[in-house]
PDB file of C-alpha atoms in Angstrom:
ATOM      1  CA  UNK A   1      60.274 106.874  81.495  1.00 87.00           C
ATOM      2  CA  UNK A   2      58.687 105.474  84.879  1.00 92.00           C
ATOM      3  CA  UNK A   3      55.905 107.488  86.663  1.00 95.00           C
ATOM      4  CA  UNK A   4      54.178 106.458  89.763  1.00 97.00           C
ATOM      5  CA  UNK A   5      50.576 107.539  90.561  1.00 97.00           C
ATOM      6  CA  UNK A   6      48.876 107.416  93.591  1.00 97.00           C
ATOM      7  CA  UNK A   7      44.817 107.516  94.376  1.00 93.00           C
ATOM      8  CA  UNK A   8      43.388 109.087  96.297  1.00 92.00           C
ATOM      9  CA  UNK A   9      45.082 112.680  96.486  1.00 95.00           C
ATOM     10  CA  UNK A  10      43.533 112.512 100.117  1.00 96.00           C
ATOM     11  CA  UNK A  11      42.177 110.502 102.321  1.00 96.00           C
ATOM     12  CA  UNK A  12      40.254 111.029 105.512  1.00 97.00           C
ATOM     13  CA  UNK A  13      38.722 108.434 107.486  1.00 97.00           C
ATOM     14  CA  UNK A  14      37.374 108.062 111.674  1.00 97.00           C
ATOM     15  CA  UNK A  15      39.802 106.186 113.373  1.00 98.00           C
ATOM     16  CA  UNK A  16      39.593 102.422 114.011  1.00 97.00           C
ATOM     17  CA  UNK A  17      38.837 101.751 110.549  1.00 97.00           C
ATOM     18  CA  UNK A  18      40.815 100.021 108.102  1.00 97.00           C
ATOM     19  CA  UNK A  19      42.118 101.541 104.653  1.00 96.00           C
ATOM     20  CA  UNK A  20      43.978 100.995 101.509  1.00 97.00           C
ATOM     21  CA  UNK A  21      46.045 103.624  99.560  1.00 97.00           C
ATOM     22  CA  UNK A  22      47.360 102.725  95.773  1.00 97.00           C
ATOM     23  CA  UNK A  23      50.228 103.245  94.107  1.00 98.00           C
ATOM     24  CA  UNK A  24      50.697 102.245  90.189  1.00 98.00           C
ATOM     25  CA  UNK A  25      53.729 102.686  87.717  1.00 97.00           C
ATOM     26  CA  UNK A  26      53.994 102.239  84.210  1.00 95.00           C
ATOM     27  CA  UNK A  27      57.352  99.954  83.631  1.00 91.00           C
ATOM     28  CA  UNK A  28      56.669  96.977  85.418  1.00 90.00           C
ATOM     29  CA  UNK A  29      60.946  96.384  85.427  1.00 89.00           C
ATOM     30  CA  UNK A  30      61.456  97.609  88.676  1.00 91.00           C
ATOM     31  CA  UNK A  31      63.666  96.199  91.229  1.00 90.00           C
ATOM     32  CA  UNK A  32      62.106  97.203  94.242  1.00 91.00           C
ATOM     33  CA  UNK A  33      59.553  99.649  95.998  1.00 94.00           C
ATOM     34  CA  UNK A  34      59.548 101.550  99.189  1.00 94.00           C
ATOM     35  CA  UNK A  35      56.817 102.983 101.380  1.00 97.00           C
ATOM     36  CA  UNK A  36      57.249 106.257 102.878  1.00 96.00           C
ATOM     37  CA  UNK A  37      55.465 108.880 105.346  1.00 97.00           C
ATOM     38  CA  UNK A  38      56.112 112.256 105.703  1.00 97.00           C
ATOM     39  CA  UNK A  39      54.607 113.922 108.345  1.00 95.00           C
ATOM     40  CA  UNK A  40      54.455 118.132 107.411  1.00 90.00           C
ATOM     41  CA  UNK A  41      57.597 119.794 107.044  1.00 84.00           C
ATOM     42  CA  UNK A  42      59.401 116.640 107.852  1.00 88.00           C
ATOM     43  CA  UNK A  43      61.603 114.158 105.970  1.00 91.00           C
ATOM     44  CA  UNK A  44      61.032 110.714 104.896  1.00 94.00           C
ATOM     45  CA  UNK A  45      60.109 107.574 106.684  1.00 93.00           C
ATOM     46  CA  UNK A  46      61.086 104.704 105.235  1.00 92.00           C
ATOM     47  CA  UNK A  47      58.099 102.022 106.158  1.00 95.00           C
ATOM     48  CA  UNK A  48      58.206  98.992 104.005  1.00 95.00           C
ATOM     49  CA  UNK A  49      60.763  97.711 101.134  1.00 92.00           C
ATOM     50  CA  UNK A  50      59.500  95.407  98.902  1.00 93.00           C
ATOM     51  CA  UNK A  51      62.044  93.453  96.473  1.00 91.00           C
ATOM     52  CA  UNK A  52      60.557  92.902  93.129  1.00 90.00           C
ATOM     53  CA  UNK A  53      60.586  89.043  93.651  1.00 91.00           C
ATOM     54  CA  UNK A  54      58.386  89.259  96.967  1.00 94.00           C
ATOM     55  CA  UNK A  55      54.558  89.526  96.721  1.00 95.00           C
ATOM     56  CA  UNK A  56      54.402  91.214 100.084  1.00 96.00           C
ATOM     57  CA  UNK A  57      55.544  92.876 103.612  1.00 96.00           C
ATOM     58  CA  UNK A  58      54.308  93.101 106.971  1.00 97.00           C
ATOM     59  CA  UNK A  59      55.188  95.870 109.921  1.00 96.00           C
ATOM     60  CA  UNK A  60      53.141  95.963 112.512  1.00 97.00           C
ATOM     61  CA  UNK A  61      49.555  97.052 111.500  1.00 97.00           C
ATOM     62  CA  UNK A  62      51.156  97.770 107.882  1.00 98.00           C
ATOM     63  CA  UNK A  63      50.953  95.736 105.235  1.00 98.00           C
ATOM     64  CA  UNK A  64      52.451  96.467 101.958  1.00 97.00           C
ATOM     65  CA  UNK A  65      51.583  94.322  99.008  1.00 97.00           C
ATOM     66  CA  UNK A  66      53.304  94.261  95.084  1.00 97.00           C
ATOM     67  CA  UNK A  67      52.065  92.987  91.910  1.00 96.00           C
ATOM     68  CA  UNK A  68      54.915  94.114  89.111  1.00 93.00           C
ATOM     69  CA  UNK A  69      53.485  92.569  86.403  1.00 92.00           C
ATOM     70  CA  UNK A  70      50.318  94.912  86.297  1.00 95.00           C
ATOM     71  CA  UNK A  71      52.435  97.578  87.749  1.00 95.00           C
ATOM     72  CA  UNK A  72      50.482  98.092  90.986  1.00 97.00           C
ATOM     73  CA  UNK A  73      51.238  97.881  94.890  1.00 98.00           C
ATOM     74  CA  UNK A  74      48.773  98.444  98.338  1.00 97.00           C
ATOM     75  CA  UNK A  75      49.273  99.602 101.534  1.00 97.00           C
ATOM     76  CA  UNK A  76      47.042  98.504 103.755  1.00 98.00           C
ATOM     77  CA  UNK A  77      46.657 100.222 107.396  1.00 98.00           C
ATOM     78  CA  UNK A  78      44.478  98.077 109.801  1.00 98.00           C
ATOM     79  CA  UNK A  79      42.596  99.843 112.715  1.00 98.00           C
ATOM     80  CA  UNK A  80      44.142 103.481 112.507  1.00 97.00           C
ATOM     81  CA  UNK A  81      44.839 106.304 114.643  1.00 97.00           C
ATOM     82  CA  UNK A  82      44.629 109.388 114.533  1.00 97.00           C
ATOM     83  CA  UNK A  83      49.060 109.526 114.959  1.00 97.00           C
ATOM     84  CA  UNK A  84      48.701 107.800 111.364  1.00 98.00           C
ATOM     85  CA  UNK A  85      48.018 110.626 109.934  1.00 98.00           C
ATOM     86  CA  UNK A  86      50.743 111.922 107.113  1.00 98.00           C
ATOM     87  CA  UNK A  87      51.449 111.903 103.826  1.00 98.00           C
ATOM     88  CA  UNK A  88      52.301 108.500 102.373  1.00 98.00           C
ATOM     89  CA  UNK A  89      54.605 108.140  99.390  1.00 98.00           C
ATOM     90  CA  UNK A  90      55.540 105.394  97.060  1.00 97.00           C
ATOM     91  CA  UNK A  91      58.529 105.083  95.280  1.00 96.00           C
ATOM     92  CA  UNK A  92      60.434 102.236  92.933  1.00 94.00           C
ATOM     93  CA  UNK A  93      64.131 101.793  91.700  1.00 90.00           C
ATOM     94  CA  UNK A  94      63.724 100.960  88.288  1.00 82.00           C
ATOM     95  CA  UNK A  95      67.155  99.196  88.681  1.00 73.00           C
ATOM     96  CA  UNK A  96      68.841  98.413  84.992  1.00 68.00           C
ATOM     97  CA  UNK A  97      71.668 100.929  85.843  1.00 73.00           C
ATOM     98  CA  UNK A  98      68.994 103.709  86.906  1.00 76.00           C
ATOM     99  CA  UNK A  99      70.111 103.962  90.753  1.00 81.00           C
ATOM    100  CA  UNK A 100      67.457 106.735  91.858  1.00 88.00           C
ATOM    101  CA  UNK A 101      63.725 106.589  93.175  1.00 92.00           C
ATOM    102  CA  UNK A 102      60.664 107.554  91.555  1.00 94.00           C
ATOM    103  CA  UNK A 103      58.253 108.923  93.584  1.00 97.00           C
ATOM    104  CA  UNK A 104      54.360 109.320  93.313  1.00 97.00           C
ATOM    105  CA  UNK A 105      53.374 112.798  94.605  1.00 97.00           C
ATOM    106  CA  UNK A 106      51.839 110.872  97.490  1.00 97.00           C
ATOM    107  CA  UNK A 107      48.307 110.100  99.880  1.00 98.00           C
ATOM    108  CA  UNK A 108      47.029 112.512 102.586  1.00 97.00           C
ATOM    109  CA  UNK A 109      45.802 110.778 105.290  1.00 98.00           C
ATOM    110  CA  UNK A 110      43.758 112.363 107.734  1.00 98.00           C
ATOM    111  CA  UNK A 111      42.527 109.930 110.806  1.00 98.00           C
ATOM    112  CA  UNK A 112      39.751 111.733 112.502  1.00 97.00           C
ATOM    113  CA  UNK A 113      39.893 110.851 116.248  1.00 96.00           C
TER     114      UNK A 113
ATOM    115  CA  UNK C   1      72.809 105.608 116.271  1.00 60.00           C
ATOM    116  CA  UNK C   2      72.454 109.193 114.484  1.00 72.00           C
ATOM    117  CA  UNK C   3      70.400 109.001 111.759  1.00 92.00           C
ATOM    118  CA  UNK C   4      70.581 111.044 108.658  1.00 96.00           C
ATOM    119  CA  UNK C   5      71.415 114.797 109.254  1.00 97.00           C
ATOM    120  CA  UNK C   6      70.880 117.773 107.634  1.00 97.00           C
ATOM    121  CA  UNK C   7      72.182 121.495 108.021  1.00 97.00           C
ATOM    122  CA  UNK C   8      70.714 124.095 107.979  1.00 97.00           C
ATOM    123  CA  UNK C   9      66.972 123.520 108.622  1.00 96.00           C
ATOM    124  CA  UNK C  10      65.706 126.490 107.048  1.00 96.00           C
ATOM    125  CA  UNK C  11      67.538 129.394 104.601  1.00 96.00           C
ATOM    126  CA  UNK C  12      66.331 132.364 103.026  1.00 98.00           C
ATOM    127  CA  UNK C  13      67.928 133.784  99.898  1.00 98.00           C
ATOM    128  CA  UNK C  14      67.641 136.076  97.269  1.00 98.00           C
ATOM    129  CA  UNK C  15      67.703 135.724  93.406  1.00 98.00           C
ATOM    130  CA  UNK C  16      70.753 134.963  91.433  1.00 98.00           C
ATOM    131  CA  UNK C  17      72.402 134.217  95.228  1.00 98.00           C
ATOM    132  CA  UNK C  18      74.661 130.497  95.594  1.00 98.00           C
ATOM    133  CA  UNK C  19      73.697 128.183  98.418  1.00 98.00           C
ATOM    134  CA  UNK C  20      75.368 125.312  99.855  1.00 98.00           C
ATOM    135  CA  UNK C  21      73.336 122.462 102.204  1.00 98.00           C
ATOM    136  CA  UNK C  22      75.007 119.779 104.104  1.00 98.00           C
ATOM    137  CA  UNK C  23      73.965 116.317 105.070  1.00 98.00           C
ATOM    138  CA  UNK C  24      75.842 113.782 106.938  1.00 98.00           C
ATOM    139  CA  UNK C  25      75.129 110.126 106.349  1.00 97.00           C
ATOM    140  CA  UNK C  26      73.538 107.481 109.078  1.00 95.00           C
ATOM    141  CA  UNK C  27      76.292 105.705 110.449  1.00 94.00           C
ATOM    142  CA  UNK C  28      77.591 102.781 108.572  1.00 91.00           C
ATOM    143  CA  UNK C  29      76.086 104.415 105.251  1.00 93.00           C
ATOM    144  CA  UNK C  30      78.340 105.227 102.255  1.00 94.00           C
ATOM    145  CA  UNK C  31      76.435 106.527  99.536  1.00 94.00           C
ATOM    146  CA  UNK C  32      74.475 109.884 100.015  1.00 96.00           C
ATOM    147  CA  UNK C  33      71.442 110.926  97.294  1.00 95.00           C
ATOM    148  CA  UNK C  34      70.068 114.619  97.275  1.00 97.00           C
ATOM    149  CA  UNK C  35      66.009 115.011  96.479  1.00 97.00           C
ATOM    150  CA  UNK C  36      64.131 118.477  95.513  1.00 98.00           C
ATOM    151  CA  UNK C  37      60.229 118.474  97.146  1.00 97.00           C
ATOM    152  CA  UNK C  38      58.163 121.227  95.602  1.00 95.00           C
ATOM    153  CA  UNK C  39      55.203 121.793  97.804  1.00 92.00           C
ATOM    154  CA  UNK C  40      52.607 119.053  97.011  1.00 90.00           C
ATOM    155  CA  UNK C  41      54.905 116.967  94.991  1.00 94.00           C
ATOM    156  CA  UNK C  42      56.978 113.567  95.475  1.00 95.00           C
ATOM    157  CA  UNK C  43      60.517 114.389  95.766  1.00 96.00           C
ATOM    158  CA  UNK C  44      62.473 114.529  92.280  1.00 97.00           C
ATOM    159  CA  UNK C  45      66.234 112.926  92.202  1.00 96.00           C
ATOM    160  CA  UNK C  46      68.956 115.188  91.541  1.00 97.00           C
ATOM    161  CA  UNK C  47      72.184 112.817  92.151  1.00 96.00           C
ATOM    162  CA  UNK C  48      73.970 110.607  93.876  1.00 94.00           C
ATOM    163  CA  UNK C  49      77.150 110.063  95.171  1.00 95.00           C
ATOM    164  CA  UNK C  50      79.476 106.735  96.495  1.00 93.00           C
ATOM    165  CA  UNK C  51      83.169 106.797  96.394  1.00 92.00           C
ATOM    166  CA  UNK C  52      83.887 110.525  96.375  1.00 94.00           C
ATOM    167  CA  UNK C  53      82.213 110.638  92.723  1.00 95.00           C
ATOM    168  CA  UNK C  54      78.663 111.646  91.377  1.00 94.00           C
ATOM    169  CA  UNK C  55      77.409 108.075  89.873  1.00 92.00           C
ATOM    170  CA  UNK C  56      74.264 109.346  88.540  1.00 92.00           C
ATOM    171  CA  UNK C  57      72.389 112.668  87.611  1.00 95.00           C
ATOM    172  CA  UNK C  58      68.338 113.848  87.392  1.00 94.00           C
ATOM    173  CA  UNK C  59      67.403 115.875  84.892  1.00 94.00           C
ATOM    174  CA  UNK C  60      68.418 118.977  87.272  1.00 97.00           C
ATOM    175  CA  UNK C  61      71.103 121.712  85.380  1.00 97.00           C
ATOM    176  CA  UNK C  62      74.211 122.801  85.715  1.00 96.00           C
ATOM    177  CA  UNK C  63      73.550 124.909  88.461  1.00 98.00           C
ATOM    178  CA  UNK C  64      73.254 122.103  90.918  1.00 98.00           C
ATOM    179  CA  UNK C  65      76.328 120.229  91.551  1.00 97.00           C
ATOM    180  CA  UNK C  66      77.769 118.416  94.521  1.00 97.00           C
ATOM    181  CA  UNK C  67      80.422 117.161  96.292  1.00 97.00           C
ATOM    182  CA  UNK C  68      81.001 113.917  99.140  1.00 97.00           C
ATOM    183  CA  UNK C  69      83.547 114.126 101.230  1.00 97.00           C
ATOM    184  CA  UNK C  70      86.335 110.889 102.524  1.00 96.00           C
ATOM    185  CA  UNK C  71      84.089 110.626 105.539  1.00 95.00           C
ATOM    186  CA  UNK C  72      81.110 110.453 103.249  1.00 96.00           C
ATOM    187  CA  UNK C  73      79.226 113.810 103.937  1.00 97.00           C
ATOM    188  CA  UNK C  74      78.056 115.623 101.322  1.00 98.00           C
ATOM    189  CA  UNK C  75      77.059 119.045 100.027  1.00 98.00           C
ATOM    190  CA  UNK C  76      74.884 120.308  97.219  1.00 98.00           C
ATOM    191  CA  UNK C  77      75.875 123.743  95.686  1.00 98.00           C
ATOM    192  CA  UNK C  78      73.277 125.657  93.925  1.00 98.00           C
ATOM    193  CA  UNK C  79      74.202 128.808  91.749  1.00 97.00           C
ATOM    194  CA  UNK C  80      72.576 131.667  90.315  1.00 98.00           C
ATOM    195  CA  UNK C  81      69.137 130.521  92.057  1.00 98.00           C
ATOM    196  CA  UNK C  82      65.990 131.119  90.572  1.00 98.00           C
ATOM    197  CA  UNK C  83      62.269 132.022  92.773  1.00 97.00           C
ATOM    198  CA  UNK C  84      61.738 128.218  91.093  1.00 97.00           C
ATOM    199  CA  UNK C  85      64.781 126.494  93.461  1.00 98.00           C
ATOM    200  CA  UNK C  86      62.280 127.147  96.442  1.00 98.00           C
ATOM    201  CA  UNK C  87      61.499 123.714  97.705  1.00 97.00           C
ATOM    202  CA  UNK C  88      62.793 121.186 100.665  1.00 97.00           C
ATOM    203  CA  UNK C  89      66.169 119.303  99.631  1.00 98.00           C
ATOM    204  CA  UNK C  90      66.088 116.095 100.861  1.00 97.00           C
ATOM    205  CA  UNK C  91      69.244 113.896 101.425  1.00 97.00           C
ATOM    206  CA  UNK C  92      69.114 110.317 101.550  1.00 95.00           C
ATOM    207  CA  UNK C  93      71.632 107.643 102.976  1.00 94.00           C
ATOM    208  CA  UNK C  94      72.184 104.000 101.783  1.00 91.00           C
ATOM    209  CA  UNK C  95      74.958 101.346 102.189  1.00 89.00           C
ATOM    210  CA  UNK C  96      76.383 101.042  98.724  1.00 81.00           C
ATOM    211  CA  UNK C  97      74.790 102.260  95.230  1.00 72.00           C
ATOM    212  CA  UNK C  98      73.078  99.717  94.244  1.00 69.00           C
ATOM    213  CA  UNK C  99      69.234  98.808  94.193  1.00 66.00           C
ATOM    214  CA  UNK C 100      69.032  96.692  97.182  1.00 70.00           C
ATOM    215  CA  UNK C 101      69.167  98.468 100.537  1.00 77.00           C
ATOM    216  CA  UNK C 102      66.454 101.028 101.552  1.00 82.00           C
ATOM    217  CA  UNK C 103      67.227 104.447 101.476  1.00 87.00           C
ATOM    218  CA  UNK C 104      67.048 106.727 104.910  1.00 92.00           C
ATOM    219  CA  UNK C 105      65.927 110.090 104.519  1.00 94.00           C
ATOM    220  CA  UNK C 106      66.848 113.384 106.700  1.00 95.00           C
ATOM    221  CA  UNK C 107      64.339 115.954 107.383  1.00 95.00           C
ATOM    222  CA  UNK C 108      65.161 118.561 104.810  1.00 96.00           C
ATOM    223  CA  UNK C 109      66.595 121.474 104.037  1.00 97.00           C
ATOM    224  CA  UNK C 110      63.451 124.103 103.554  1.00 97.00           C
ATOM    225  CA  UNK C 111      65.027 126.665 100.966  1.00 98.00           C
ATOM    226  CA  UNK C 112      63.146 129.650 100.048  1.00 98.00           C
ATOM    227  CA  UNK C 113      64.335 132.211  96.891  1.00 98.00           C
ATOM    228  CA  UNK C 114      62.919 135.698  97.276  1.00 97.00           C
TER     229      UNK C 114
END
């Protein structure tokens, strides 16, 4: 059975500076994995994909990277603001007939103006 | 270009009361997934639907079951509900079932059991 984990629970940082949250799962078979944030209350926001043959992905300031065969991705967030601030989930497909997402219970981020 | 969408926002009901929440697909999207949040939690799968028919179920009982419609809304019924159904549904939109196209969330359904 796949589980994601995510470190640090929470996160709080002063704005400008640059961060890294971590996601890991235990069956490195996955097809892909998705970034999320969800601001409070709110639903998701899909941020970056990631297909299992890619090493990374680039948004913006975001940059997601993926290494399946220790089971581990990074999101990296270069000079944040204080409008960064939300929860940020991870998920993967496991593919192999499985079509839903496994999610980590997420990263608090608090950017502290 | 509507995203995903979600009715109603918030409901309140009672033990042992049914509940039905509605989502509407982003344009161009055929295949709808519903999600349980708990508070503090990721969101756990309950199933998904493409073609009219449920392709694939979480570990979620009997009491949860679901429907998608020709235009490719969908509903999720929940029975008989229990103080432990109180969480945010989440409905998710994706072109086709498969693995490869990202998923687009609504904003929830906030559903609280008394």
């Amino acid at each position: 059975k796949q589980e994601v984990t995510q470190i640090p629970a929470a996160l709080s940082v002063p704005e400008g500076e640059n961060l890294v949250l971590n996601c890991s799962f235990t069956d490195s078979a996955i097809y892909n994995l998705q970034w999320f944030r969800q601001d409070p209350g709110k639903g998701l926001t899909s941020l970056l994909l990631i297909q299992s043959s890619q090493r990374e992905q680039t948004s913006g300031r975001l940059n997601a990277s993926l290494d399946k065969s220790s089971g581990r991705s990074t999101l990296y967030i270069a000079a944040s603001q204080p409008g960064d601030s939300a929860t940020y989930l991870c998920a993967v497909h496991s593919g192999a007939g499985s079509y839903q997402l496994t999610f980590g219970k997420g990263t608090k981020l608090s950017v502290i103006p | 270009d509507a995203g995903v969408t979600q009715s109603p926002t918030h409901l309140i009901k009672t033990r042992g009361q049914q509940v039905t929440l509605r989502c509407s697909p982003k344009s161009g999207h055929d295949t709808v997934s519903w999600y349980q949040q708990a508070l503090g939690q990721g969101p756990q799968f309950i199933f998904q639907y493409y073609e009219e028919e449920e392709r694939q179920r979480g570990n979620f009982p009997d009491r949860f079951s679901g429907h998608q419609f020709p235009n490719y809304s969908s509903e999720l019924n929940v029975n008989a509900l229990l103080l432990g159904d109180s969480a945010l549904y989440l409905c998710a939109s994706s072109l086709g079932p498969g693995y490869g196209s990202p998923l687009h969330f609504g904003n929830g359904t906030r559903l609280t059991v008394t």
